[in-house]
CSV table of C-alpha atoms in Angstrom, one decimal:
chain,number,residue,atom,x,y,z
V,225,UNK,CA,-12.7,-23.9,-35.5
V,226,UNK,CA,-13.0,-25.0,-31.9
V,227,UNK,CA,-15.0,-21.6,-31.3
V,228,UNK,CA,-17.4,-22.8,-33.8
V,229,UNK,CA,-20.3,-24.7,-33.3
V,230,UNK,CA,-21.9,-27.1,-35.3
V,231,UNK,CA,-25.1,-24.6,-36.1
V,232,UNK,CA,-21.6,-22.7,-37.4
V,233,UNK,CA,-19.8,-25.4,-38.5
V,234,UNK,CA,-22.9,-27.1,-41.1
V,235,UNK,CA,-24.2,-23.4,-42.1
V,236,UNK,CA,-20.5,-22.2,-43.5
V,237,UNK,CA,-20.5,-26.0,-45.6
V,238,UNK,CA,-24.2,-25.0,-46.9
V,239,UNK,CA,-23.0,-21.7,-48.0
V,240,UNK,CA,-19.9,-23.2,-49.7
V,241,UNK,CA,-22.1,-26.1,-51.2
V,242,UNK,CA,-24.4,-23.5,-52.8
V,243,UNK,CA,-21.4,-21.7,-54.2
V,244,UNK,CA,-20.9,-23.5,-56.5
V,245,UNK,CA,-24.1,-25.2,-57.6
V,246,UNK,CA,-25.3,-22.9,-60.8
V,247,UNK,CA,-29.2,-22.4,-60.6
V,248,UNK,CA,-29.6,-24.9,-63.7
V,249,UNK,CA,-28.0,-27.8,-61.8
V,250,UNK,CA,-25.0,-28.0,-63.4
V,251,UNK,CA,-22.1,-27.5,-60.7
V,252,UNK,CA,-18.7,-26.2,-60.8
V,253,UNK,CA,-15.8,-26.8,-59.6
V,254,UNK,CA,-14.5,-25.0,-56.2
V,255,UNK,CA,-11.2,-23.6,-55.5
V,256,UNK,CA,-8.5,-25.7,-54.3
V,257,UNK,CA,-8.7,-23.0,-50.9
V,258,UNK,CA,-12.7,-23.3,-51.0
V,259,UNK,CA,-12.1,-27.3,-51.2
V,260,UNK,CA,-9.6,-27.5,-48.2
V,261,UNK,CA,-12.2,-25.5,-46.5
V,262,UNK,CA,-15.0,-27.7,-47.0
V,263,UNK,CA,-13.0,-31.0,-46.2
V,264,UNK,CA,-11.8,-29.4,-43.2
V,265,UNK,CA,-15.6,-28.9,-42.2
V,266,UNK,CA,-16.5,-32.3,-43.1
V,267,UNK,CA,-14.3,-33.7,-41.0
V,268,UNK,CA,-15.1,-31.3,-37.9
V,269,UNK,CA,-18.4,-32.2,-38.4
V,270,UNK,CA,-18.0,-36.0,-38.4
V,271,UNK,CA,-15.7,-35.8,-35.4
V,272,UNK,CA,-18.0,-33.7,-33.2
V,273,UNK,CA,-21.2,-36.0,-34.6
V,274,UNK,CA,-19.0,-39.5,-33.9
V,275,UNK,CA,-18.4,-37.8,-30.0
V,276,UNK,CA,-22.0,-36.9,-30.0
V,277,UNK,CA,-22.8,-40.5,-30.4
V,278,UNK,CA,-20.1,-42.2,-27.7
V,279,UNK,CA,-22.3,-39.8,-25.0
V,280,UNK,CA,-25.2,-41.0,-26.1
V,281,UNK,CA,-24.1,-44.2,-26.0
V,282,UNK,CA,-22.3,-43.6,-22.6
V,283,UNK,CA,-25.5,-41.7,-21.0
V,284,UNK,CA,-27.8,-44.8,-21.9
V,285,UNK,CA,-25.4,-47.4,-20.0
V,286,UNK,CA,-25.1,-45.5,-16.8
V,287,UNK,CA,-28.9,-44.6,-16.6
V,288,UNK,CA,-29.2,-48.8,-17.6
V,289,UNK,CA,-26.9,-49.2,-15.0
V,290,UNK,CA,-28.6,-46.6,-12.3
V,291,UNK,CA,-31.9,-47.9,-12.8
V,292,UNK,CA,-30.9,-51.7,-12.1
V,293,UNK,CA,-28.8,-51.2,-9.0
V,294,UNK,CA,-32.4,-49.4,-7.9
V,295,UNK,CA,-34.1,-52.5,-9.1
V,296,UNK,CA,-32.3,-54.9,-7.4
V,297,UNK,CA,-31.5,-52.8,-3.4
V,298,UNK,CA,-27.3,-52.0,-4.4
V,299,UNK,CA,-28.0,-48.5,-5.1
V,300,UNK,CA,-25.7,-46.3,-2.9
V,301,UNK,CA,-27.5,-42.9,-0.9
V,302,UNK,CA,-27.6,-39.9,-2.8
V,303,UNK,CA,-28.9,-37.7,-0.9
V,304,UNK,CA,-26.2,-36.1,0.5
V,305,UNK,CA,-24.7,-35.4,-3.1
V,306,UNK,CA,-24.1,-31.3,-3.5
V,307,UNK,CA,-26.5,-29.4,-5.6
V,308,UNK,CA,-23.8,-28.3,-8.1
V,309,UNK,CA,-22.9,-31.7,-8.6
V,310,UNK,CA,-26.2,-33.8,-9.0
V,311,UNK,CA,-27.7,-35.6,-11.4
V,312,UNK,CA,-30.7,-33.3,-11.4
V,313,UNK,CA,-28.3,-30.3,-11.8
V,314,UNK,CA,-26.7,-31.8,-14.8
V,315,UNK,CA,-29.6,-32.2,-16.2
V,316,UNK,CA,-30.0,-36.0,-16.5
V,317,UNK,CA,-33.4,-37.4,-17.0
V,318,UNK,CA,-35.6,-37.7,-13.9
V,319,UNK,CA,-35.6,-41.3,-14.1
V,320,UNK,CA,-32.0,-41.5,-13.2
V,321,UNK,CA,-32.5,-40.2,-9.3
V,322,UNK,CA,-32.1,-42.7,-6.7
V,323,UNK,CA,-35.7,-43.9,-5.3
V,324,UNK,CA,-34.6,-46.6,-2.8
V,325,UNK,CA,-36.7,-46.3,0.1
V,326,UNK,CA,-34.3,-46.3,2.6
V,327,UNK,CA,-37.0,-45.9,5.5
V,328,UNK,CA,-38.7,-49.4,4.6
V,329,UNK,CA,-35.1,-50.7,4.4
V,330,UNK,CA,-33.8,-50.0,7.6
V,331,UNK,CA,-37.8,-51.2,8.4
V,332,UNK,CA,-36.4,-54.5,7.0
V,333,UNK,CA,-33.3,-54.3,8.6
V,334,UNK,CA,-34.7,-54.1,11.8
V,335,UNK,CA,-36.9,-56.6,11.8
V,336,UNK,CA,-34.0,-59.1,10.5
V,337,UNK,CA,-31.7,-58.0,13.4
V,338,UNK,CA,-34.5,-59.3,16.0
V,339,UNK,CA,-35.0,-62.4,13.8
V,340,UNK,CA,-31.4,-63.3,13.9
V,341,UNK,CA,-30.5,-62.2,17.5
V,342,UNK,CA,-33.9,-64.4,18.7
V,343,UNK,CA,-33.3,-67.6,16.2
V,344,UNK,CA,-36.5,-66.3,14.3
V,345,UNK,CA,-35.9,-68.4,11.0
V,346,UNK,CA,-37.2,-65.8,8.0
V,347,UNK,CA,-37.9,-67.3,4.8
V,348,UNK,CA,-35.4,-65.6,2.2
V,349,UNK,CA,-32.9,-65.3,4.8
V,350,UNK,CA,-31.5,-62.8,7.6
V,351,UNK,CA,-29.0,-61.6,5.9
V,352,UNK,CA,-28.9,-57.4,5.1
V,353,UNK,CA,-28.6,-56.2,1.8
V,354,UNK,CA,-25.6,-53.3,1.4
V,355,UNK,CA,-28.9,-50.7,1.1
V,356,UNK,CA,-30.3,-52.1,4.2
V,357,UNK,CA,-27.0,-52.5,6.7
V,358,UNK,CA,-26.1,-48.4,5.0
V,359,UNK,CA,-30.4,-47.3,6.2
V,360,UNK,CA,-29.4,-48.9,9.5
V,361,UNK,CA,-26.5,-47.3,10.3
V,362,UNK,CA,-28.1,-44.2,9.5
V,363,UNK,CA,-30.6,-44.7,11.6
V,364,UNK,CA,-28.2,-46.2,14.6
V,365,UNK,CA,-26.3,-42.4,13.8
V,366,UNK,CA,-29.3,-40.5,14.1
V,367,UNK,CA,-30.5,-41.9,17.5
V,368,UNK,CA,-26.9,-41.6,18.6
V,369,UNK,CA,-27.7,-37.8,17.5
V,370,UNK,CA,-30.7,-37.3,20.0
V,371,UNK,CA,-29.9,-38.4,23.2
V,372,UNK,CA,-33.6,-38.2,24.5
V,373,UNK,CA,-34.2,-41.3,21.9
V,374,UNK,CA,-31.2,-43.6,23.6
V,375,UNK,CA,-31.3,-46.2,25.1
V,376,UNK,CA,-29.1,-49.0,26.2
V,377,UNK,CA,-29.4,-51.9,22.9
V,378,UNK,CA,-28.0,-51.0,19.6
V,379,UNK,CA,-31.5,-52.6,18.2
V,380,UNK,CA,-32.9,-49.0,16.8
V,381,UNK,CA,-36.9,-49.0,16.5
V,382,UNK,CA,-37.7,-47.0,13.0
V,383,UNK,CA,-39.9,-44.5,14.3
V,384,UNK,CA,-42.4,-45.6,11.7
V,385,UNK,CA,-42.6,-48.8,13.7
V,386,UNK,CA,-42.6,-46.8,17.2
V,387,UNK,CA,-45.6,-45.0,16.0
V,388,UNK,CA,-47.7,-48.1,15.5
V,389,UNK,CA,-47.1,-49.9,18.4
V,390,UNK,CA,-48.0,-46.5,20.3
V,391,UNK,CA,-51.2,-46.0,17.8
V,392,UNK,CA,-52.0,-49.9,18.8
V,393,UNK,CA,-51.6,-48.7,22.6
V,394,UNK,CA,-53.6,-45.4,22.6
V,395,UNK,CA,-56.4,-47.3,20.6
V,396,UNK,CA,-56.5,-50.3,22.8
V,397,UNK,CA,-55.6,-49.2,26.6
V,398,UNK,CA,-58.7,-46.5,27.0
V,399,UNK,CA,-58.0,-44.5,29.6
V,400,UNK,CA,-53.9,-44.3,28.6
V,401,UNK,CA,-55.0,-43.4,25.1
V,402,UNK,CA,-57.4,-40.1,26.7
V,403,UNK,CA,-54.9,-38.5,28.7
V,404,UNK,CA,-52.4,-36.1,27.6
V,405,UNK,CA,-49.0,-37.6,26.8
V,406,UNK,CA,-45.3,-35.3,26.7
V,407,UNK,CA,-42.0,-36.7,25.9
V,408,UNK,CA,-39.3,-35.2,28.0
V,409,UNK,CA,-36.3,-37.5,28.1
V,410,UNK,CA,-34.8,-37.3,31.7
V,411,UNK,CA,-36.8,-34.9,33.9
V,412,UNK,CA,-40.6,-34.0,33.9
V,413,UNK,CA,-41.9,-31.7,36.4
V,414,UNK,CA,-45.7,-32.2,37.3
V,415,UNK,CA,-46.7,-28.8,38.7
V,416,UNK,CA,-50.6,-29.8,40.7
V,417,UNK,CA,-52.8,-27.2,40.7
V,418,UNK,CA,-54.6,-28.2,44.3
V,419,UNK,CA,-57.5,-25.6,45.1
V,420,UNK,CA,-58.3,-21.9,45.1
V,421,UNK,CA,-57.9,-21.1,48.7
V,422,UNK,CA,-59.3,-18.2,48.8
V,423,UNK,CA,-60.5,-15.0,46.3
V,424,UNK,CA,-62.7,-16.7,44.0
V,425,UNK,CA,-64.6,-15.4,41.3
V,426,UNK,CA,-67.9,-13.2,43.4
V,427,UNK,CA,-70.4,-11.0,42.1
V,428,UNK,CA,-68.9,-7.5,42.5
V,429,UNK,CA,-71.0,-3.6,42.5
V,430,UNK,CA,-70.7,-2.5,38.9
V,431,UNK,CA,-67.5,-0.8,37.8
V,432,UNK,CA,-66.1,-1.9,41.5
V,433,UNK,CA,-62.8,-4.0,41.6
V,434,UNK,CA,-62.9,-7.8,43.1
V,435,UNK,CA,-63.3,-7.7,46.8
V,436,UNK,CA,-60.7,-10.5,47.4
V,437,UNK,CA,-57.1,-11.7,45.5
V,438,UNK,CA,-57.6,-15.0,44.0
V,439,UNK,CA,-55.0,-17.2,46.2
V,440,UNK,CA,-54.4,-20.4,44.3
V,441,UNK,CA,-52.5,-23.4,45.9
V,442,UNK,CA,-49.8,-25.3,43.9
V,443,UNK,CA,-47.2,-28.1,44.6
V,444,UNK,CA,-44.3,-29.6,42.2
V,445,UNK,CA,-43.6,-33.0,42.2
V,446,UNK,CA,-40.5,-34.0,39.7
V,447,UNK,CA,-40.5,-37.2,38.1
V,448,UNK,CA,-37.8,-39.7,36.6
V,449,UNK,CA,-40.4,-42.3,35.1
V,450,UNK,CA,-41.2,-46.2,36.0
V,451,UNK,CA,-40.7,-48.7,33.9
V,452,UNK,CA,-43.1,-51.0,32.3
V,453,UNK,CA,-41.9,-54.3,30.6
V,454,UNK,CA,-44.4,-56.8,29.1
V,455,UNK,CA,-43.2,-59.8,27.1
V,456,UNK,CA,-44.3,-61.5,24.1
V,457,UNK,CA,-43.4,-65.3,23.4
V,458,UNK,CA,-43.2,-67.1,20.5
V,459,UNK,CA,-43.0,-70.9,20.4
V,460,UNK,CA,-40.6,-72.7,18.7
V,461,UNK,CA,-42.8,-74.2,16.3
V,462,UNK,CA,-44.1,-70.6,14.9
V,463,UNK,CA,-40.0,-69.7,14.7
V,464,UNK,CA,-40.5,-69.6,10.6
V,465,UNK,CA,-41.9,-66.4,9.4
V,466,UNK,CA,-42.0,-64.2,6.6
V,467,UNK,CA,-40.7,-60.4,7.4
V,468,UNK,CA,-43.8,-58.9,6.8
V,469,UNK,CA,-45.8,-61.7,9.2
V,470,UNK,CA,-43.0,-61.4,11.7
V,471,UNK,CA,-43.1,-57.3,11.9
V,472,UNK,CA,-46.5,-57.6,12.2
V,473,UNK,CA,-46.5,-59.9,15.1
V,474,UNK,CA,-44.1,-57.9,17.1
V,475,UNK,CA,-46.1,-54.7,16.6
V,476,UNK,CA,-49.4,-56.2,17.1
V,477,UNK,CA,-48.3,-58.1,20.3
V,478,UNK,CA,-46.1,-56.1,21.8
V,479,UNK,CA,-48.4,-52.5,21.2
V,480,UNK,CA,-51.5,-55.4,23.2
V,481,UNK,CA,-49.2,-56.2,25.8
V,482,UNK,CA,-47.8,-52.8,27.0
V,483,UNK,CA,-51.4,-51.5,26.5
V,484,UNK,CA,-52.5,-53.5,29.1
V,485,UNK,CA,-49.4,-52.3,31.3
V,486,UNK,CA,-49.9,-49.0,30.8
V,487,UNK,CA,-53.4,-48.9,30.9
V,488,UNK,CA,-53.4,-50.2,34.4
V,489,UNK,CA,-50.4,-48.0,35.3
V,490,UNK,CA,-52.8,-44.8,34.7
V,491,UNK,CA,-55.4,-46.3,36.9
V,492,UNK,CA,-52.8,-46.7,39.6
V,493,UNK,CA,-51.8,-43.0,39.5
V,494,UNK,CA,-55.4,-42.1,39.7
V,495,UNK,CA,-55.5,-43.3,42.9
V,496,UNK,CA,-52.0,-42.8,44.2
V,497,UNK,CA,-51.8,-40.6,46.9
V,498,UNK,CA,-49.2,-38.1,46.1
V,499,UNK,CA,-50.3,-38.1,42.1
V,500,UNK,CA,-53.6,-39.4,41.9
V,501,UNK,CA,-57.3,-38.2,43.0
V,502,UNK,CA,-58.2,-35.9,46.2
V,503,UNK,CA,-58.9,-38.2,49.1
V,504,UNK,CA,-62.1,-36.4,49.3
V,505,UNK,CA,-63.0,-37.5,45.8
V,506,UNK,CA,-62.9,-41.5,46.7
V,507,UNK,CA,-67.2,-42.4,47.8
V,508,UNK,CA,-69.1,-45.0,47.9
V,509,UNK,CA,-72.8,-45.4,46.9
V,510,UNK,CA,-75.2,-44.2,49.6
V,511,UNK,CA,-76.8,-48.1,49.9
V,512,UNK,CA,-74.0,-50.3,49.4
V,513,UNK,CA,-74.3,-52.5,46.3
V,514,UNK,CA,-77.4,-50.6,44.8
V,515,UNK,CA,-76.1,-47.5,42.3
V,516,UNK,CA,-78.5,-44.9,42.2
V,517,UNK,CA,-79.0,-41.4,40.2
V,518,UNK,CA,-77.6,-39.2,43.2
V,519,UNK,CA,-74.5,-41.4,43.9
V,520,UNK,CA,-73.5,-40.4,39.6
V,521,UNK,CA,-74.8,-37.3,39.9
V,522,UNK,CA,-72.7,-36.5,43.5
V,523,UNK,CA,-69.5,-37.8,41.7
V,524,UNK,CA,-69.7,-35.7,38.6
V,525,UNK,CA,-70.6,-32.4,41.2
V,526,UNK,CA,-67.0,-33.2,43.0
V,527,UNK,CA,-65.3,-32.7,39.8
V,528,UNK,CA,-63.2,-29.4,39.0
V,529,UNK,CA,-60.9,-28.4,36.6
V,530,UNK,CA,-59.8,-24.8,38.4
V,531,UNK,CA,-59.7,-23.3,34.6
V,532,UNK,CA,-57.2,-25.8,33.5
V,533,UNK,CA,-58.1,-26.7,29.6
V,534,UNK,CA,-59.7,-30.2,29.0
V,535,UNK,CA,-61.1,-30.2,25.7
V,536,UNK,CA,-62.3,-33.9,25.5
V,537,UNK,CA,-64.7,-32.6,28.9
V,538,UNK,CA,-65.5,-35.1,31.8
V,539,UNK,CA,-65.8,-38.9,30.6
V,540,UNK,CA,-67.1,-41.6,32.5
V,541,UNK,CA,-64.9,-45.2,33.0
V,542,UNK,CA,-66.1,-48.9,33.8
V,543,UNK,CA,-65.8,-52.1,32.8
V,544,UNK,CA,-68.6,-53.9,31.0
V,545,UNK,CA,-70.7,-55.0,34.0
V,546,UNK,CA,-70.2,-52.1,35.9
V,547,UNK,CA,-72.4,-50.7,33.2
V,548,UNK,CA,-74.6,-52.7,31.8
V,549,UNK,CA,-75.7,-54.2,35.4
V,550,UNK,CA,-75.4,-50.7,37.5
V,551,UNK,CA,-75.3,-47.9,35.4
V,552,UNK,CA,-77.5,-48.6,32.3
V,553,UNK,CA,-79.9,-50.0,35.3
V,554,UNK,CA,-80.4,-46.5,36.7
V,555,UNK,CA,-84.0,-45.3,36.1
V,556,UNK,CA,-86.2,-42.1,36.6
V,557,UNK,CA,-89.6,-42.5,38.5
V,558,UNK,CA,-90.7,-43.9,35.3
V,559,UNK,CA,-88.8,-46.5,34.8
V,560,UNK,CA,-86.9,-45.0,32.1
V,561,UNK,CA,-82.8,-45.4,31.9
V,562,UNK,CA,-80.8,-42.3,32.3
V,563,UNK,CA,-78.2,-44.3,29.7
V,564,UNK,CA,-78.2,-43.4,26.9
V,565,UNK,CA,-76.9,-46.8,24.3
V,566,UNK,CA,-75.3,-44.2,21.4
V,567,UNK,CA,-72.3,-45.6,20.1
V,568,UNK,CA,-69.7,-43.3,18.2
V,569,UNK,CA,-66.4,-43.6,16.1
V,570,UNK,CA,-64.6,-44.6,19.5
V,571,UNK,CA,-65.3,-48.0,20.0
V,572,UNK,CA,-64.8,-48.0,23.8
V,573,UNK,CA,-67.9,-45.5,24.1
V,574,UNK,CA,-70.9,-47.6,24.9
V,575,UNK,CA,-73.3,-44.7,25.6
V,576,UNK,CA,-74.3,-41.4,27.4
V,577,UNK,CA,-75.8,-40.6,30.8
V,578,UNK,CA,-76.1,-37.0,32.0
V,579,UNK,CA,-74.3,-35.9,29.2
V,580,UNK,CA,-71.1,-37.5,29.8
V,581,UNK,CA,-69.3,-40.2,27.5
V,582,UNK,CA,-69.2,-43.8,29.1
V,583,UNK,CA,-66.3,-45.7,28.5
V,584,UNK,CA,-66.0,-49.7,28.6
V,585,UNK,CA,-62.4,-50.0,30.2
V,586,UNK,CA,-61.9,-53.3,31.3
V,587,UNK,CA,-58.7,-53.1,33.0
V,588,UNK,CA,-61.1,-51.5,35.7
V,589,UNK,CA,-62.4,-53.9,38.3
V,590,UNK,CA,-66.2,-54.6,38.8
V,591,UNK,CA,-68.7,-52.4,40.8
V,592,UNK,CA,-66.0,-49.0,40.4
V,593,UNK,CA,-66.9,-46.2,38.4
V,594,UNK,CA,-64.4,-43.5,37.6
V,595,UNK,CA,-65.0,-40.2,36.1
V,596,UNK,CA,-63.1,-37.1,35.4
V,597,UNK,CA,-61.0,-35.1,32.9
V,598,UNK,CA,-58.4,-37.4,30.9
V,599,UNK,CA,-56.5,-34.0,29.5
V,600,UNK,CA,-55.7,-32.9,33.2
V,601,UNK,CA,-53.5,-36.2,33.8
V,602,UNK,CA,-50.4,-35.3,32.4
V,603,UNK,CA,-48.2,-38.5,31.8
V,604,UNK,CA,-44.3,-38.4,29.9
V,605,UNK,CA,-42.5,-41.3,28.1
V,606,UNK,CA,-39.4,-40.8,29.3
V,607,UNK,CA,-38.1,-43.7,26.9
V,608,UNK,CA,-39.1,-46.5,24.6
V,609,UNK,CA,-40.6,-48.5,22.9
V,610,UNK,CA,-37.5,-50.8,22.9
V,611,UNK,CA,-37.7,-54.4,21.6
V,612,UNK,CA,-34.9,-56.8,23.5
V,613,UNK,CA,-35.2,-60.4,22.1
V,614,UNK,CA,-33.8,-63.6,23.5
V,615,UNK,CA,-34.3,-67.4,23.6
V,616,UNK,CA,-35.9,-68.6,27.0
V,617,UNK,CA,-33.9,-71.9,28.0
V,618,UNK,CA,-35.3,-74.9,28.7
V,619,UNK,CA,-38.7,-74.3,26.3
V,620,UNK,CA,-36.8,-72.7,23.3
V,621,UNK,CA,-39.5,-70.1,23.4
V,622,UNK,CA,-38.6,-67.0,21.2
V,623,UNK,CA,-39.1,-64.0,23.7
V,624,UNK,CA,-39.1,-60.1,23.0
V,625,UNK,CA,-39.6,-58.4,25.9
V,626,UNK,CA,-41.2,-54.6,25.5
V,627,UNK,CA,-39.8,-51.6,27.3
V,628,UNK,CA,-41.6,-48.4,28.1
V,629,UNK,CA,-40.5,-45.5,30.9
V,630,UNK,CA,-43.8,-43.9,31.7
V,631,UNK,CA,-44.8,-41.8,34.3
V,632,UNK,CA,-47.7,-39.0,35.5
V,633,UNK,CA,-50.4,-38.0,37.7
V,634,UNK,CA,-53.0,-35.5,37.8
V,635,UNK,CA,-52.2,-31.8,37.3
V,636,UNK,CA,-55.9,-31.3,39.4
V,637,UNK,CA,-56.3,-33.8,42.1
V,638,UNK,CA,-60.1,-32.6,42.4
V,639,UNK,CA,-59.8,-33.3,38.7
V,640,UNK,CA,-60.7,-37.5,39.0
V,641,UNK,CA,-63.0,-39.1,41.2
V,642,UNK,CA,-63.8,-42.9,42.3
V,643,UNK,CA,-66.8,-44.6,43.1
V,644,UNK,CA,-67.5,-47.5,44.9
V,645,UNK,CA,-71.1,-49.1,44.3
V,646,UNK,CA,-70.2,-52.5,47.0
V,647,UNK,CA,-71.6,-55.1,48.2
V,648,UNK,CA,-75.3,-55.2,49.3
V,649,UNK,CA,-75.7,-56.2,53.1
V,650,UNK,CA,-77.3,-59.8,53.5
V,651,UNK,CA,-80.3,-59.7,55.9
């Protein structure tokens, strides 16, 4: 009878049943072996429909069960359950799967670590939740797994939260946010394409070969990074946050304050002398303190990219007087400005002239103009963003001090150029 299923099991008691009911309605009595039969099949029946039942009842207290350790942040990872073994392969209901988002817990986790370890008081507490401390770990183990993402605090950024504060950076620091940005994690090689000393492109006899080899001159500098730090303070008397007002306030003001840094460490390099600009490419207005059309138009002619793609083109760079008192003032014979006010979907482009963007940058100091190709600086983040917090003695300010180890130059020193517009010459 075990062989037998219950489709079996009820259609052999039907047949029995109807063997003994007479077509008038009158029934007969079965045979004493035809009535053990039928008991025997009642009783299978009941057993296997009483088991039915304990699942049933079973099934609906562990999904009861599943769903409020979800609810309430004890559920334990499932992720890592075999195929052959899961819930889904068991064919439990949908419902039943484990939806903690563990990315938003070690988010939390995180940010509860810094409160703690910087006296941050959070209302509901510091405290991890078992889901939280287990989405840290995991996130402490996969850092551990890619050494380019170590560093030296156990205080694990979730990436999600790396990503804003370097969204915050390239949308606030202008030119940092324009160049082109790599992430090698100990070495980066910046190979400078200097000139084309000789063999240039030439007009050739049709069908004849070039007249000269193009010889192009190289150098490769190798760079370990330089580290910018900025730190963010938070009184005493703002010490009592909510999570989501605290996260927000390290993102926010840490991304503002190593925007600034690294902002202003690009405009360095521009300049440097090994990694920035050709000498050659640093002028000065032809009447000191007065910027006229040929001074632009001899700064964007010194420009050259030597083939290297730069699809955002040349873009212009200055602060907000530099161009609304020099180069929005620059006129044709009549009296027209070569500026263009056109803004776009960037909101550090304040116009156009000749063609080129202009870019409000105001790390940049007054009376210098910069233009060239952001794509042909090449800079690496060798490491970071790292968060340390700490208490600053004496003023019981709350301090998190941003990391970042940044470094480039220009793959085209002929790529960038500077000018100067002065001061005019008192009579």
């Amino acid at each position: 009878m075990d062989e037998m299923t219950m489709d079996d099991l009820l259609n052999e008691l039907q047949g029995l049943v109807d063997k003994y009911k007479a077509d008038d309605g009158t029934d007969t009595e079965p045979t004493e072996q035809d009535a053990e039969r039928m008991s025997a099949l009642t009783a299978e029946i009941e057993k296997r429909n009483a088991a039915a039942a304990q699942r049933r009842d079973s099934h609906t207290a562990t999904v009861a069960a599943a769903r409020a350790a979800i609810e309430n942040g004890t559920a334990r990872r499932v992720d890592s359950v075999p195929l052959g073994t899961s819930a889904s392969a068991r064919g439990a209901l949908p419902q039943v799967r484990d939806t903690t988002d563990y990315n938003a817990a070690a988010r939390r986790a995180w940010v509860k670590d810094i409160a703690s370890r910087s006296g941050v008081q959070l209302i509901g507490g510091t405290e991890l939740t078992q889901v939280e401390r287990d989405a840290y770990n995991h996130l402490i183990e996969q850092r551990t797994a890619f050494t380019h993402l170590t560093s030296n605090t156990d205080a694990v950024i979730p990436v999600e939260l790396q990503t804003q504060i370097f969204t915050l950076i390239d949308n606030t620091a202008v030119l940092y946010g324009d160049i082109h940005k790599d992430n090698f994690p100990h070495q980066f090689e910046l190979i400078r394409h200097k000139s084309i000393k000789a063999g240039d492109a030439a007009k050739t006899d049709e069908g004849a070969a070039p007249t000269d080899e193009e010889q192009n001159e190289f150098d490769i500098i190798t760079l370990t990074g330089e580290e910018i730090k900025k730190t963010v303070k938070m009184s005493r008397k703002m010490a009592v946050q909510s999570i989501s007002g605290f996260e927000q306030y390290i993102v926010n003001e840490t991304g503002a304050r190593l925007a600034v840094a690294a902002n202003a460490r690009v405009h360095a390099k521009t300049v440097d002398g090994t990694l920035g600009m050709d000498s050659g490419n640093k002028i000065n207005c032809a009447t000191a303190g007065t910027l006229k059309k040929a001074d632009i138009t001899k700064l964007l002619g010194m420009l050259y990219t030597y083939g290297n793609p730069a699809p955002k083109g040349c873009i212009i760079y200055a602060n907000g007087n530099t161009i609304w008192n020099h180069i929005a003032m620059v006129e044709d014979a009549n009296g027209r400005s070569y500026f263009v006010d056109e803004k776009t979907e960037d909101p550090a482009v304040e116009g156009h002239i000749f063609g080129k963007l202009v870019k409000r940058d105001d790390s940049m100091a007054d009376g210098i103009i910069k233009a060239g190709y952001p794509d042909l600086f090449r800079g690496n983040i060798f490491d970071g963003v790292d968060i340390t917090p700490y208490v600053e003695p004496g003023t019981q300010k709350r301090c998190f001090d941003g990391y970042l180890l940044f470094d480039g130059g220009l793959v085209v020193p002929k790529s960038f150029g500077q000018l100067t517009i002065g001061t005019a010459v008192k009579a």
